[in-house]
Coordinates of C-alpha atoms in Angstrom, one line a residue:
X1 CA 27.4 -21.9 -3.8
X2 CA 23.8 -21.3 -2.4
X3 CA 21.6 -18.5 -4.0
X4 CA 21.7 -16.6 -0.8
X5 CA 25.4 -16.7 -0.6
X6 CA 25.7 -15.8 -4.2
X7 CA 23.5 -12.9 -3.6
X8 CA 25.8 -11.7 -0.8
X9 CA 28.8 -12.1 -3.0
X10 CA 27.1 -9.9 -5.8
X11 CA 26.2 -7.4 -3.2
X12 CA 29.9 -7.1 -2.1
X13 CA 30.9 -6.8 -5.8
X14 CA 28.3 -4.1 -6.7
X15 CA 28.4 -2.1 -3.5
X16 CA 31.9 -2.4 -2.2
X17 CA 34.4 -4.3 -4.1
X18 CA 33.9 -4.6 -8.0
X19 CA 37.5 -6.0 -8.1
X20 CA 36.4 -9.1 -6.4
X21 CA 35.0 -10.3 -9.7
X22 CA 37.6 -8.4 -11.8
X23 CA 35.1 -5.8 -13.1
X24 CA 34.6 -2.0 -12.9
X25 CA 31.5 0.1 -12.2
X26 CA 30.7 3.2 -14.1
X27 CA 30.1 6.4 -12.2
X28 CA 26.4 5.4 -11.8
X29 CA 27.3 2.0 -10.2
X30 CA 26.4 0.0 -13.4
X31 CA 28.3 -3.1 -14.3
X32 CA 28.4 -4.8 -17.6
X33 CA 26.3 -8.2 -17.0
X34 CA 28.5 -10.3 -19.3
X35 CA 31.6 -9.0 -17.5
X36 CA 30.2 -9.8 -14.1
X37 CA 29.1 -13.3 -15.0
X38 CA 32.6 -13.9 -16.3
X39 CA 34.2 -12.3 -13.4
X40 CA 32.3 -14.3 -10.9
X41 CA 33.2 -17.4 -12.8
X42 CA 36.8 -16.5 -12.6
X43 CA 36.5 -16.7 -9.0
X44 CA 35.6 -20.6 -9.1
X45 CA 31.9 -19.9 -8.6
X46 CA 29.1 -21.0 -10.9
X47 CA 27.0 -18.1 -12.5
X48 CA 25.0 -17.7 -15.7
X49 CA 22.3 -15.2 -16.6
X50 CA 19.4 -17.5 -15.5
X51 CA 20.8 -17.5 -11.9
X52 CA 21.4 -13.7 -11.9
X53 CA 18.0 -13.0 -13.1
X54 CA 16.6 -15.2 -10.4
X55 CA 18.7 -13.5 -7.7
X56 CA 17.6 -10.0 -8.9
X57 CA 14.0 -11.1 -9.1
X58 CA 13.7 -13.0 -5.7
X59 CA 16.0 -10.8 -3.6
X60 CA 13.6 -9.9 -0.7
X61 CA 15.3 -6.6 -0.3
X62 CA 15.2 -5.6 -4.0
X63 CA 19.0 -4.8 -3.8
X64 CA 19.6 -4.9 -7.4
X65 CA 18.4 -3.5 -10.8
X66 CA 18.9 -4.4 -14.4
X67 CA 18.7 -1.6 -17.1
X68 CA 15.8 -2.1 -19.6
X69 CA 17.7 -4.7 -21.9
X70 CA 19.5 -6.5 -19.0
X71 CA 23.0 -5.8 -20.3
X72 CA 23.7 -3.9 -17.2
X73 CA 23.2 -4.4 -13.5
X74 CA 23.7 -2.3 -10.3
X75 CA 23.0 -2.1 -6.6
X76 CA 20.2 0.2 -5.7
X77 CA 21.8 1.5 -2.6
X78 CA 24.3 0.7 0.2
X79 CA 27.5 1.5 -1.4
X80 CA 30.7 2.2 0.2
X81 CA 32.2 3.4 -3.0
X82 CA 31.4 6.7 -4.5
X83 CA 28.9 6.2 -7.3
X84 CA 25.8 8.4 -8.3
X85 CA 22.7 6.2 -8.5
X86 CA 20.5 9.1 -9.5
X87 CA 18.7 9.3 -6.3
X88 CA 16.4 12.3 -6.3
X89 CA 15.7 14.3 -3.2
X90 CA 12.2 13.6 -1.7
X91 CA 10.3 14.8 1.3
X92 CA 10.2 12.1 3.9
X93 CA 7.2 11.0 5.9
X94 CA 6.9 12.9 9.3
X95 CA 8.6 9.6 11.1
X96 CA 11.1 7.1 9.7
X97 CA 12.7 4.3 11.7
X98 CA 16.3 3.0 12.2
X99 CA 17.1 -0.5 13.5
X100 CA 20.4 -1.2 15.4
X101 CA 21.6 -3.3 18.2
X102 CA 21.8 -2.5 22.0
X103 CA 25.6 -2.5 21.9
X104 CA 25.7 0.5 19.5
X105 CA 23.1 2.6 21.3
X106 CA 25.4 4.6 23.8
X107 CA 27.7 5.7 20.9
X108 CA 24.6 6.6 18.7
X109 CA 23.2 8.6 21.6
X110 CA 26.5 10.6 21.8
X111 CA 27.3 11.0 18.3
X112 CA 24.0 10.4 16.3
X113 CA 23.6 8.3 13.4
X114 CA 26.3 8.2 10.8
X115 CA 26.7 6.3 7.5
X116 CA 29.9 4.4 8.8
X117 CA 31.2 2.6 5.8
X118 CA 28.3 3.5 3.5
X119 CA 27.6 6.7 1.9
X120 CA 24.3 7.2 3.7
X121 CA 22.4 6.3 6.8
X122 CA 19.5 3.8 5.9
X123 CA 16.2 4.4 7.4
X124 CA 12.9 2.5 7.0
X125 CA 9.3 3.5 6.8
X126 CA 8.2 0.8 9.2
X127 CA 9.1 -0.5 12.7
X128 CA 9.0 -4.2 11.5
X129 CA 11.7 -3.5 8.9
X130 CA 13.8 -1.6 11.4
X131 CA 13.5 -4.5 13.9
X132 CA 14.7 -7.0 11.4
X133 CA 17.6 -4.8 10.6
X134 CA 18.5 -4.5 14.2
X135 CA 18.4 -8.2 14.7
X136 CA 21.2 -8.6 12.2
X137 CA 23.6 -6.8 14.7
X138 CA 22.5 -8.2 18.1
X139 CA 19.6 -7.5 20.4
X140 CA 17.6 -5.2 18.4
X141 CA 16.5 -1.6 19.3
X142 CA 14.5 0.9 17.1
X143 CA 14.9 4.5 16.9
X144 CA 12.0 6.7 15.9
X145 CA 13.4 9.5 13.6
X146 CA 11.8 12.8 13.5
X147 CA 12.4 12.9 9.8
X148 CA 9.8 15.6 8.9
X149 CA 11.5 18.0 11.6
X150 CA 15.0 17.1 10.0
X151 CA 13.8 18.0 6.5
X152 CA 12.1 21.3 7.6
X153 CA 15.5 22.1 9.2
X154 CA 17.1 21.6 5.9
X155 CA 18.3 17.9 5.9
X156 CA 18.2 16.2 2.5
X157 CA 16.5 12.9 2.0
X158 CA 16.3 10.4 -0.8
X159 CA 14.2 7.4 -1.5
X160 CA 16.0 4.4 -3.3
X161 CA 14.3 2.2 -5.9
X162 CA 13.8 -0.5 -3.3
X163 CA 12.0 1.8 -0.7
X164 CA 15.0 2.6 1.6
X165 CA 15.1 6.1 2.9
X166 CA 18.7 7.7 2.8
X167 CA 20.3 10.7 4.5
X168 CA 23.7 11.7 5.5
X169 CA 23.4 11.7 9.1
X170 CA 20.8 12.0 12.0
X171 CA 21.6 14.1 15.0
X172 CA 20.7 12.7 18.5
X173 CA 18.0 15.7 18.9
X174 CA 16.2 14.0 16.0
X175 CA 15.5 10.6 17.3
X176 CA 14.2 8.6 20.2
X177 CA 14.2 5.0 21.2
X178 CA 10.9 3.2 21.1
X179 CA 9.7 0.1 22.9
X180 CA 9.4 -3.0 20.6

């Protein structure tokens, strides 16, 4: 299995389905590294500590973190299962961005941005990242989020360890489509 495919499999395990590798996550999303490696091997895939360290180190989205002694690992954000990764509330910049695909825009205009199968809506600090996210879903569009106004109106924001801004939802009055 290629490194990218293995990274996606680890993402599936640590964000959504720990049972896919016969493991459990604690209440903060941490998995025991030895059990994760053994669990992945039980699925017939090759895994060892060196490969796991390389995946964590080279992941361009910085999806994963080890604890200090590398005995535990977790996804930094993006969970669909209820875990508390210790996010702290932070005041966001005046504007954030959300990338999506043209095919979803009408529903988003009507209902706003919702976390869907995740715990939070993911927002980026720059247009380029939002465009790249949107491309994963089809022809991309970018929404400019008036996050400063949202925050002043009482909306809570969190900044994950890998720089992704998170919030529970974004009402239609707080965003506009921008030209990319």
